[in-house]
Amino acid sequence: MKRPSSLLLALLLLPAAPTLADRGARPAAAAALVPVAILPKDGNEQYELAFWESIKDSSHAADYEAYLNTYPNGRFAALAKARIARLKADAAKTTPKAEQPKAEATRPEAPKAEAPKVEPAPKPEAPPPAARKPEKQEKPRLKAVEQAPASAGADAPPPAVPPAAAAAQELRDCPTCPPLVSLPAGAFNMGSSTGDPSERPVHRVSLARPFAIGKYEVTRGQWAECVSAGACQRAGENGEPGEPVRDVSWDDAQQYLKWLSQKTGKSYRLPTEAEWEYAARAGSGSRFWWGDQMRPKMANCKDCGEPWRKEGPAAAGSFAPNAFGLHDTSGSVWEWVADCWHPSHAGAPADARAREAPNCRTRVIRGGSWRDGESYMTSATRFKYDSGVRQSQNGFRVARWVD
C-alpha cells in the first residue's frame, strides 16, 4: 500500500516490478531505480495504485467493489468490473441455489482459520479469570510512561511477561464486551524520521489523562452481537467468531461504538491517532514495539512467520502482546482511528487530540494487515481510506476514557 512517487510509471513497466507488499524482495535492477524512501508521498495516483496493489489478487468481489466506490473512473475500473463478474459467476456455479442467502449470494465462503501453532492465548470472547472474579477495590494503575530512546534495547528479546503487561489493569464492561487495557498518562515521540514523509516530523505528544483501549481488535463474534441487536449490518466474508471483524468502514465502526455505548452506559469511541501509536509503541522508540528487526510470532503479516495464512488474519490474540498487553497492533487488520487524514504530522496537536478538518471524508488507518510485508508493521505506519469504504483488510479496536 506504499510506494515512492518518483519513477512510478517506469516501475510499472519493469518485467519484475515489485508489489507493494514485497518491498523487501525487490530485484536488484529495480531496487537501483527506487529512491531510499520506502513509503508513498501524498498523491491520488499513488494512493489509487496502492489500493489496487492491495486487492489485485483478492478472491472477494467486495474488494473490487470497494475500489470502484472510491475510484469509479480509475485506471483499473474495467478490470475491477471484470473480476467482479467472474467471481459472481464462479460463486453461482459452486453454491447450490437453495443455500444462497440473498445478502451473500455473490461472495464465496472464505476458508476457515487454521488452528494457531503457538502457545494458546486467552480467547477475547471469554472473560479472563481476573475478569470473572468481582473486585472489591480497584487495582493499582500503571505509572506514567516515558518512551524509551529508540536505541535502548532495540534488539533485546522481550521479557516472557512484560512488566507493563503484568501490571496493566484489564477492564470489561459486560461479559461479551471487548476487553480493555487501562493505559497511564505519559509522553512519547510520535512518528518516524526514516520512513514516509507522512510519518514526519517526529514530534513530542503528551497524554494528560489515562484511557482504556481494546486489548484486541473487535472480533466477528462481538460484531455479530451488534448485528443481532439490529444496530449494525453484517460485515464482509464469513469467518470464525474469534477472528478480527473486517470489511467494515469508518462509518460502520461508528454504529458499533454507538450501540456499545448505549449497551454499557460508557462513552466508547475510536482511539485518536496519537493514542493509537502511544498504545502500539508501549514505551518503545524502535521501529517495531519489540525492536528494530522482525522476529517470528510477533506480528501477523506475510513476512512475519507462523501462524499465517493468505486467506485471512489469525484469531485475535494469536501473536505476542506488547508491553502494555495489547495484541495485533502490528498486522492482522488495518485499524481505523478517529482522525481526519493529513499528509504529514506537521501542525499535529501535542496533546493527543484527534485531528479534524471541515467536511472530512478521508480517515486514518494504522498498523498494517496480514496481507502486507514486514515494512508495514512499524509503529509509525499510517495510511488512509474514505470513511465510507469497506475493504477486507480494515477493522478497528475500541477506546474510552478511564472513569
Short mmCIF file of C-alpha atoms in Angstrom, two decimals:
data_model
loop_
_atom_site.label_atom_id
_atom_site.label_comp_id
_atom_site.label_asym_id
_atom_site.label_seq_id
_atom_site.Cartn_x
_atom_site.Cartn_y
_atom_site.Cartn_z
CA MET A 1 0.00 0.00 0.00
CA LYS A 2 3.05 2.23 -0.04
CA ARG A 3 5.29 3.20 -2.92
CA PRO A 4 7.60 6.12 -3.75
CA SER A 5 6.13 8.60 -6.19
CA SER A 6 9.18 9.05 -8.45
CA LEU A 7 9.69 6.69 -11.40
CA LEU A 8 6.26 5.20 -10.63
CA LEU A 9 5.27 4.63 -14.25
CA ALA A 10 8.72 3.30 -15.13
CA LEU A 11 8.46 0.73 -12.37
CA LEU A 12 5.10 -0.44 -13.63
CA LEU A 13 6.72 -1.33 -16.96
CA LEU A 14 9.52 -3.41 -15.44
CA PRO A 15 9.01 -7.15 -16.04
CA ALA A 16 9.80 -7.92 -12.40
CA ALA A 17 8.20 -4.84 -10.85
CA PRO A 18 7.62 -5.45 -7.12
CA THR A 19 4.26 -5.39 -5.45
CA LEU A 20 3.58 -3.01 -2.60
CA ALA A 21 3.79 -5.79 -0.05
CA ASP A 22 7.11 -7.12 -1.41
CA ARG A 23 9.49 -4.23 -0.94
CA GLY A 24 11.99 -6.45 0.81
CA ALA A 25 12.16 -8.83 -2.18
CA ARG A 26 12.79 -6.20 -4.86
CA PRO A 27 15.08 -7.32 -7.73
CA ALA A 28 18.44 -5.60 -7.81
CA ALA A 29 17.73 -3.89 -11.12
CA ALA A 30 14.50 -2.43 -9.83
CA ALA A 31 15.97 -1.52 -6.45
CA ALA A 32 18.62 0.59 -8.13
CA LEU A 33 15.91 2.79 -9.63
CA VAL A 34 13.90 3.26 -6.43
CA PRO A 35 14.61 6.18 -4.08
CA VAL A 36 15.57 5.49 -0.48
CA ALA A 37 12.12 6.47 0.83
CA ILE A 38 10.02 3.35 1.24
CA LEU A 39 6.55 4.83 1.68
CA PRO A 40 4.38 6.92 -0.66
CA LYS A 41 4.15 10.64 -0.97
CA ASP A 42 0.65 12.02 -0.82
CA GLY A 43 -0.99 11.93 -4.24
CA ASN A 44 -4.17 10.48 -5.73
CA GLU A 45 -2.30 8.45 -8.36
CA GLN A 46 -0.09 6.81 -5.75
CA TYR A 47 -2.99 6.01 -3.45
CA GLU A 48 -5.09 4.55 -6.24
CA LEU A 49 -2.20 2.32 -7.24
CA ALA A 50 -1.65 1.36 -3.61
CA PHE A 51 -5.32 0.45 -3.25
CA TRP A 52 -5.23 -1.71 -6.36
CA GLU A 53 -2.00 -3.44 -5.38
CA SER A 54 -3.53 -4.44 -2.05
CA ILE A 55 -6.55 -6.16 -3.66
CA LYS A 56 -5.40 -7.25 -7.13
CA ASP A 57 -5.06 -10.91 -6.10
CA SER A 58 -8.20 -10.98 -3.94
CA SER A 59 -10.86 -13.65 -4.40
CA HIS A 60 -13.61 -11.47 -2.89
CA ALA A 61 -15.88 -9.33 -5.06
CA ALA A 62 -16.32 -6.86 -2.18
CA ASP A 63 -12.69 -5.74 -2.51
CA TYR A 64 -13.16 -4.76 -6.16
CA GLU A 65 -16.47 -3.11 -5.34
CA ALA A 66 -14.67 -1.04 -2.70
CA TYR A 67 -12.14 0.04 -5.33
CA LEU A 68 -14.91 1.08 -7.72
CA ASN A 69 -16.69 3.00 -4.98
CA THR A 70 -13.53 5.00 -4.36
CA TYR A 71 -12.29 5.27 -7.96
CA PRO A 72 -15.34 4.81 -10.25
CA ASN A 73 -13.34 6.09 -13.24
CA GLY A 74 -9.99 4.73 -12.10
CA ARG A 75 -7.35 3.22 -14.35
CA PHE A 76 -8.30 -0.30 -13.17
CA ALA A 77 -12.08 0.20 -13.23
CA ALA A 78 -12.67 -2.05 -16.25
CA LEU A 79 -10.52 -4.81 -14.78
CA ALA A 80 -12.28 -4.50 -11.42
CA LYS A 81 -15.68 -4.91 -13.09
CA ALA A 82 -14.44 -7.95 -14.98
CA ARG A 83 -13.13 -9.53 -11.77
CA ILE A 84 -16.46 -8.92 -10.02
CA ALA A 85 -18.36 -10.54 -12.88
CA ARG A 86 -16.06 -13.55 -12.88
CA LEU A 87 -16.24 -14.03 -9.10
CA LYS A 88 -20.03 -13.77 -9.13
CA ALA A 89 -20.22 -16.32 -11.94
CA ASP A 90 -17.90 -18.69 -10.10
CA ALA A 91 -19.91 -18.31 -6.90
CA ALA A 92 -23.17 -19.05 -8.71
CA LYS A 93 -21.67 -22.26 -10.18
CA THR A 94 -20.33 -23.60 -6.88
CA THR A 95 -23.15 -22.63 -4.46
CA PRO A 96 -26.49 -24.51 -4.61
CA LYS A 97 -29.32 -22.09 -5.31
CA ALA A 98 -31.32 -23.27 -2.31
CA GLU A 99 -28.47 -22.36 0.01
CA GLN A 100 -27.65 -18.93 -1.40
CA PRO A 101 -28.53 -16.23 1.17
CA LYS A 102 -29.79 -13.07 -0.53
CA ALA A 103 -27.16 -10.76 1.01
CA GLU A 104 -24.20 -13.04 0.34
CA ALA A 105 -25.13 -14.77 -2.91
CA THR A 106 -22.22 -13.21 -4.80
CA ARG A 107 -19.47 -13.96 -2.33
CA PRO A 108 -17.68 -17.31 -1.99
CA GLU A 109 -17.27 -18.51 1.57
CA ALA A 110 -13.83 -17.75 2.97
CA PRO A 111 -11.76 -20.69 4.25
CA LYS A 112 -11.91 -21.28 7.98
CA ALA A 113 -8.95 -20.23 10.06
CA GLU A 114 -6.38 -22.91 10.84
CA ALA A 115 -5.57 -23.57 14.45
CA PRO A 116 -2.66 -21.34 15.56
CA LYS A 117 0.67 -23.11 16.01
CA VAL A 118 1.68 -21.07 19.00
CA GLU A 119 1.04 -21.29 22.70
CA PRO A 120 -2.69 -20.65 23.20
CA ALA A 121 -3.65 -17.10 24.12
CA PRO A 122 -6.79 -16.19 26.09
CA LYS A 123 -9.78 -16.00 23.80
CA PRO A 124 -11.19 -12.47 23.57
CA GLU A 125 -14.73 -13.84 23.58
CA ALA A 126 -14.35 -15.42 27.05
CA PRO A 127 -13.57 -13.22 30.06
CA PRO A 128 -10.18 -14.00 31.60
CA PRO A 129 -10.18 -15.41 35.15
CA ALA A 130 -9.40 -12.00 36.59
CA ALA A 131 -12.44 -10.54 34.85
CA ARG A 132 -14.74 -13.22 36.26
CA LYS A 133 -13.85 -12.52 39.87
CA PRO A 134 -15.52 -9.50 41.45
CA GLU A 135 -13.04 -6.93 42.64
CA LYS A 136 -13.88 -5.07 45.83
CA GLN A 137 -11.19 -2.49 45.26
CA GLU A 138 -9.55 -1.01 42.22
CA LYS A 139 -6.26 -2.47 41.05
CA PRO A 140 -3.30 -0.09 41.02
CA ARG A 141 -2.91 1.71 37.72
CA LEU A 142 0.29 1.96 35.74
CA LYS A 143 2.61 4.84 36.42
CA ALA A 144 3.06 7.45 33.73
CA VAL A 145 5.10 6.09 30.84
CA GLU A 146 8.01 7.86 29.24
CA GLN A 147 9.03 6.46 25.87
CA ALA A 148 12.46 4.83 25.81
CA PRO A 149 15.06 6.14 23.34
CA ALA A 150 14.97 4.34 20.01
CA SER A 151 18.42 2.86 20.64
CA ALA A 152 17.66 1.48 24.09
CA GLY A 153 17.28 -2.26 23.98
CA ALA A 154 16.19 -2.20 20.35
CA ASP A 155 17.38 -5.75 19.69
CA ALA A 156 16.99 -7.21 23.17
CA PRO A 157 14.38 -10.00 23.29
CA PRO A 158 11.15 -9.01 25.06
CA PRO A 159 10.71 -10.44 28.56
CA ALA A 160 8.50 -13.51 28.92
CA VAL A 161 5.97 -11.40 30.85
CA PRO A 162 6.44 -7.70 30.01
CA PRO A 163 6.39 -5.70 33.28
CA ALA A 164 3.81 -3.22 32.00
CA ALA A 165 1.55 -6.00 30.78
CA ALA A 166 1.73 -7.77 34.13
CA ALA A 167 0.66 -4.60 35.95
CA ALA A 168 -1.89 -3.35 33.42
CA GLN A 169 -5.46 -3.07 34.62
CA GLU A 170 -7.88 -5.00 32.42
CA LEU A 171 -11.46 -3.77 32.18
CA ARG A 172 -14.61 -5.35 30.78
CA ASP A 173 -17.92 -3.50 30.81
CA CYS A 174 -20.06 -6.56 30.10
CA PRO A 175 -19.38 -10.30 29.74
CA THR A 176 -19.32 -10.13 25.93
CA CYS A 177 -17.85 -6.63 25.56
CA PRO A 178 -14.34 -6.18 24.12
CA PRO A 179 -11.79 -6.44 26.96
CA LEU A 180 -9.90 -3.20 27.56
CA VAL A 181 -6.49 -2.36 28.97
CA SER A 182 -6.19 0.82 31.02
CA LEU A 183 -3.14 2.81 29.96
CA PRO A 184 -1.45 5.51 32.04
CA ALA A 185 -0.88 9.13 31.13
CA GLY A 186 2.52 9.75 29.60
CA ALA A 187 4.54 11.26 26.79
CA PHE A 188 6.25 9.85 23.70
CA ASN A 189 7.85 10.78 20.37
CA MET A 190 5.31 10.19 17.61
CA GLY A 191 6.24 9.43 14.00
CA SER A 192 9.41 8.38 12.22
CA SER A 193 12.26 10.31 10.65
CA THR A 194 13.32 7.39 8.42
CA GLY A 195 10.03 6.39 6.81
CA ASP A 196 7.49 8.06 4.59
CA PRO A 197 7.01 11.85 4.60
CA SER A 198 3.52 11.22 6.01
CA GLU A 199 5.18 9.97 9.23
CA ARG A 200 7.15 13.19 9.70
CA PRO A 201 8.08 15.24 11.56
CA VAL A 202 8.75 13.29 14.72
CA HIS A 203 7.07 15.32 17.44
CA ARG A 204 6.51 15.14 21.17
CA VAL A 205 2.99 14.21 22.33
CA SER A 206 1.78 14.27 25.93
CA LEU A 207 -1.28 12.39 27.17
CA ALA A 208 -2.54 14.16 30.27
CA ARG A 209 -5.03 11.51 31.40
CA PRO A 210 -5.27 7.72 31.33
CA PHE A 211 -7.53 5.99 28.82
CA ALA A 212 -8.59 2.44 28.01
CA ILE A 213 -8.12 0.74 24.65
CA GLY A 214 -9.14 -2.65 23.28
CA LYS A 215 -6.81 -5.48 24.25
CA TYR A 216 -7.69 -6.99 20.87
CA GLU A 217 -9.29 -5.73 17.69
CA VAL A 218 -13.08 -6.06 17.70
CA THR A 219 -13.90 -9.64 16.71
CA ARG A 220 -16.52 -11.13 14.44
CA GLY A 221 -18.31 -12.56 17.45
CA GLN A 222 -18.53 -9.16 19.13
CA TRP A 223 -19.71 -7.55 15.91
CA ALA A 224 -22.32 -10.29 15.43
CA GLU A 225 -23.94 -9.32 18.74
CA CYS A 226 -24.46 -5.80 17.39
CA VAL A 227 -25.88 -7.26 14.18
CA SER A 228 -28.29 -9.42 16.20
CA ALA A 229 -29.42 -6.31 18.08
CA GLY A 230 -30.24 -4.61 14.76
CA ALA A 231 -27.68 -1.84 15.33
CA CYS A 232 -25.00 -3.00 12.86
CA GLN A 233 -25.13 -4.59 9.46
CA ARG A 234 -23.50 -7.86 8.53
CA ALA A 235 -19.79 -7.48 7.83
CA GLY A 236 -17.89 -8.96 4.92
CA GLU A 237 -16.95 -12.57 4.32
CA ASN A 238 -17.69 -15.46 6.63
CA GLY A 239 -15.21 -16.39 9.33
CA GLU A 240 -14.70 -17.63 12.86
CA PRO A 241 -16.07 -15.64 15.84
CA GLY A 242 -12.59 -15.10 17.29
CA GLU A 243 -11.16 -13.53 14.12
CA PRO A 244 -11.00 -9.73 13.88
CA VAL A 245 -14.02 -8.27 12.13
CA ARG A 246 -13.08 -6.73 8.80
CA ASP A 247 -14.61 -5.27 5.67
CA VAL A 248 -16.10 -2.54 7.85
CA SER A 249 -15.91 1.17 7.09
CA TRP A 250 -15.17 4.03 9.47
CA ASP A 251 -18.86 4.83 9.35
CA ASP A 252 -19.73 1.22 10.22
CA ALA A 253 -17.41 1.40 13.22
CA GLN A 254 -19.31 4.44 14.48
CA GLN A 255 -22.52 2.39 14.51
CA TYR A 256 -20.88 -0.27 16.65
CA LEU A 257 -19.46 2.32 19.04
CA LYS A 258 -22.87 3.97 19.44
CA TRP A 259 -24.51 0.61 20.17
CA LEU A 260 -21.78 -0.42 22.64
CA SER A 261 -22.07 2.93 24.43
CA GLN A 262 -25.84 2.50 24.81
CA LYS A 263 -25.41 -1.09 25.98
CA THR A 264 -22.81 -0.31 28.66
CA GLY A 265 -23.51 3.28 29.65
CA LYS A 266 -19.87 4.12 28.80
CA SER A 267 -18.77 6.53 26.07
CA TYR A 268 -16.95 4.35 23.56
CA ARG A 269 -15.04 5.84 20.65
CA LEU A 270 -12.17 5.15 18.27
CA PRO A 271 -8.72 5.94 19.64
CA THR A 272 -7.10 9.06 18.28
CA GLU A 273 -4.11 8.52 16.03
CA ALA A 274 -1.75 9.69 18.78
CA GLU A 275 -3.39 7.42 21.37
CA TRP A 276 -3.13 4.51 18.96
CA GLU A 277 0.59 4.97 18.37
CA TYR A 278 1.22 5.52 22.08
CA ALA A 279 -0.55 2.24 22.81
CA ALA A 280 1.18 0.39 19.96
CA ARG A 281 4.67 1.55 20.96
CA ALA A 282 4.10 0.65 24.62
CA GLY A 283 7.06 2.75 25.73
CA SER A 284 9.37 1.74 22.87
CA GLY A 285 11.20 4.04 20.47
CA SER A 286 12.24 1.37 17.95
CA ARG A 287 10.77 0.54 14.52
CA PHE A 288 8.60 -2.22 15.95
CA TRP A 289 7.45 -2.40 19.56
CA TRP A 290 9.87 -5.30 20.16
CA GLY A 291 12.95 -3.79 18.46
CA ASP A 292 14.36 -2.79 15.09
CA GLN A 293 14.33 -6.23 13.46
CA MET A 294 11.43 -8.52 12.58
CA ARG A 295 11.10 -11.56 14.82
CA PRO A 296 8.92 -14.67 14.44
CA LYS A 297 5.50 -14.81 16.12
CA MET A 298 5.40 -11.07 16.82
CA ALA A 299 3.15 -9.80 14.01
CA ASN A 300 0.50 -11.22 11.71
CA CYS A 301 1.88 -10.46 8.26
CA LYS A 302 3.03 -12.47 5.28
CA ASP A 303 6.73 -11.99 6.11
CA CYS A 304 6.34 -12.38 9.86
CA GLY A 305 6.19 -16.14 10.37
CA GLU A 306 3.58 -18.56 11.68
CA PRO A 307 0.70 -18.67 12.29
CA TRP A 308 -0.07 -17.04 8.95
CA ARG A 309 -2.36 -17.88 6.05
CA LYS A 310 -3.02 -15.86 2.95
CA GLU A 311 -6.80 -16.24 3.12
CA GLY A 312 -7.28 -14.12 6.22
CA PRO A 313 -5.94 -12.94 9.59
CA ALA A 314 -5.38 -15.30 12.50
CA ALA A 315 -7.69 -15.34 15.52
CA ALA A 316 -7.29 -12.33 17.80
CA GLY A 317 -4.54 -12.89 20.35
CA SER A 318 -2.60 -15.48 18.32
CA PHE A 319 0.57 -13.37 18.42
CA ALA A 320 2.62 -11.97 21.29
CA PRO A 321 1.29 -8.94 23.20
CA ASN A 322 3.30 -5.74 23.51
CA ALA A 323 4.48 -4.38 26.86
CA PHE A 324 1.05 -2.86 27.51
CA GLY A 325 -0.58 -6.26 26.96
CA LEU A 326 -2.16 -5.30 23.60
CA HIS A 327 -2.33 -7.83 20.77
CA ASP A 328 -2.14 -7.36 16.99
CA THR A 329 -1.12 -3.71 16.80
CA SER A 330 1.22 -4.87 14.01
CA GLY A 331 -0.57 -6.66 11.19
CA SER A 332 -3.82 -8.64 11.41
CA VAL A 333 -6.11 -5.88 10.04
CA TRP A 334 -5.64 -2.18 9.47
CA GLU A 335 -7.34 -0.25 12.27
CA TRP A 336 -9.49 2.82 11.85
CA VAL A 337 -8.71 5.72 14.18
CA ALA A 338 -10.64 8.88 14.88
CA ASP A 339 -8.51 11.37 12.91
CA CYS A 340 -9.10 13.01 9.61
CA TRP A 341 -6.23 12.31 7.20
CA HIS A 342 -3.43 14.85 6.92
CA PRO A 343 -0.46 14.16 4.61
CA SER A 344 2.06 14.66 7.43
CA HIS A 345 2.33 15.30 11.15
CA ALA A 346 3.09 18.98 10.55
CA GLY A 347 0.80 21.01 12.78
CA ALA A 348 -0.37 17.97 14.74
CA PRO A 349 -1.62 18.70 18.27
CA ALA A 350 0.80 18.00 21.10
CA ASP A 351 -1.93 16.76 23.45
CA ALA A 352 -3.12 13.62 21.59
CA ARG A 353 -6.39 15.13 20.36
CA ALA A 354 -7.88 13.83 17.11
CA ARG A 355 -7.05 15.97 14.09
CA GLU A 356 -10.18 17.06 12.27
CA ALA A 357 -10.97 19.08 9.16
CA PRO A 358 -14.18 20.63 7.77
CA ASN A 359 -16.33 18.11 5.89
CA CYS A 360 -13.72 15.40 6.38
CA ARG A 361 -14.36 12.17 4.48
CA THR A 362 -10.88 10.64 4.49
CA ARG A 363 -9.82 8.95 7.71
CA VAL A 364 -6.59 7.44 9.01
CA ILE A 365 -5.94 3.71 9.37
CA ARG A 366 -2.99 2.28 11.29
CA GLY A 367 -0.98 -0.89 11.83
CA GLY A 368 -0.88 -2.81 8.53
CA SER A 369 -2.63 -6.09 7.74
CA TRP A 370 -1.91 -9.79 7.31
CA ARG A 371 -1.59 -9.23 3.53
CA ASP A 372 1.28 -6.77 3.92
CA GLY A 373 5.02 -7.28 4.35
CA GLU A 374 7.13 -6.59 7.41
CA SER A 375 7.89 -2.99 6.44
CA TYR A 376 4.23 -2.17 7.12
CA MET A 377 4.44 -3.49 10.69
CA THR A 378 6.30 -0.48 12.10
CA SER A 379 4.68 1.50 14.89
CA ALA A 380 4.67 4.66 12.74
CA THR A 381 2.97 3.20 9.64
CA ARG A 382 -0.14 5.11 8.58
CA PHE A 383 -2.46 5.18 5.60
CA LYS A 384 -5.91 6.48 4.61
CA TYR A 385 -9.29 5.44 3.22
CA ASP A 386 -12.58 7.16 2.55
CA SER A 387 -14.72 6.81 5.65
CA GLY A 388 -17.48 5.04 3.72
CA VAL A 389 -15.27 2.44 2.05
CA ARG A 390 -15.47 -1.19 3.19
CA GLN A 391 -12.27 -3.07 2.48
CA SER A 392 -11.46 -6.61 3.58
CA GLN A 393 -8.22 -5.56 5.30
CA ASN A 394 -9.81 -2.90 7.52
CA GLY A 395 -11.09 -3.33 11.09
CA PHE A 396 -10.78 -1.41 14.37
CA ARG A 397 -10.38 -1.52 18.13
CA VAL A 398 -12.32 0.49 20.67
CA ALA A 399 -11.30 3.07 23.26
CA ARG A 400 -12.86 5.09 26.07
CA TRP A 401 -11.78 7.31 28.93
CA VAL A 402 -11.00 5.68 32.26
CA ASP A 403 -13.54 6.64 34.93
#
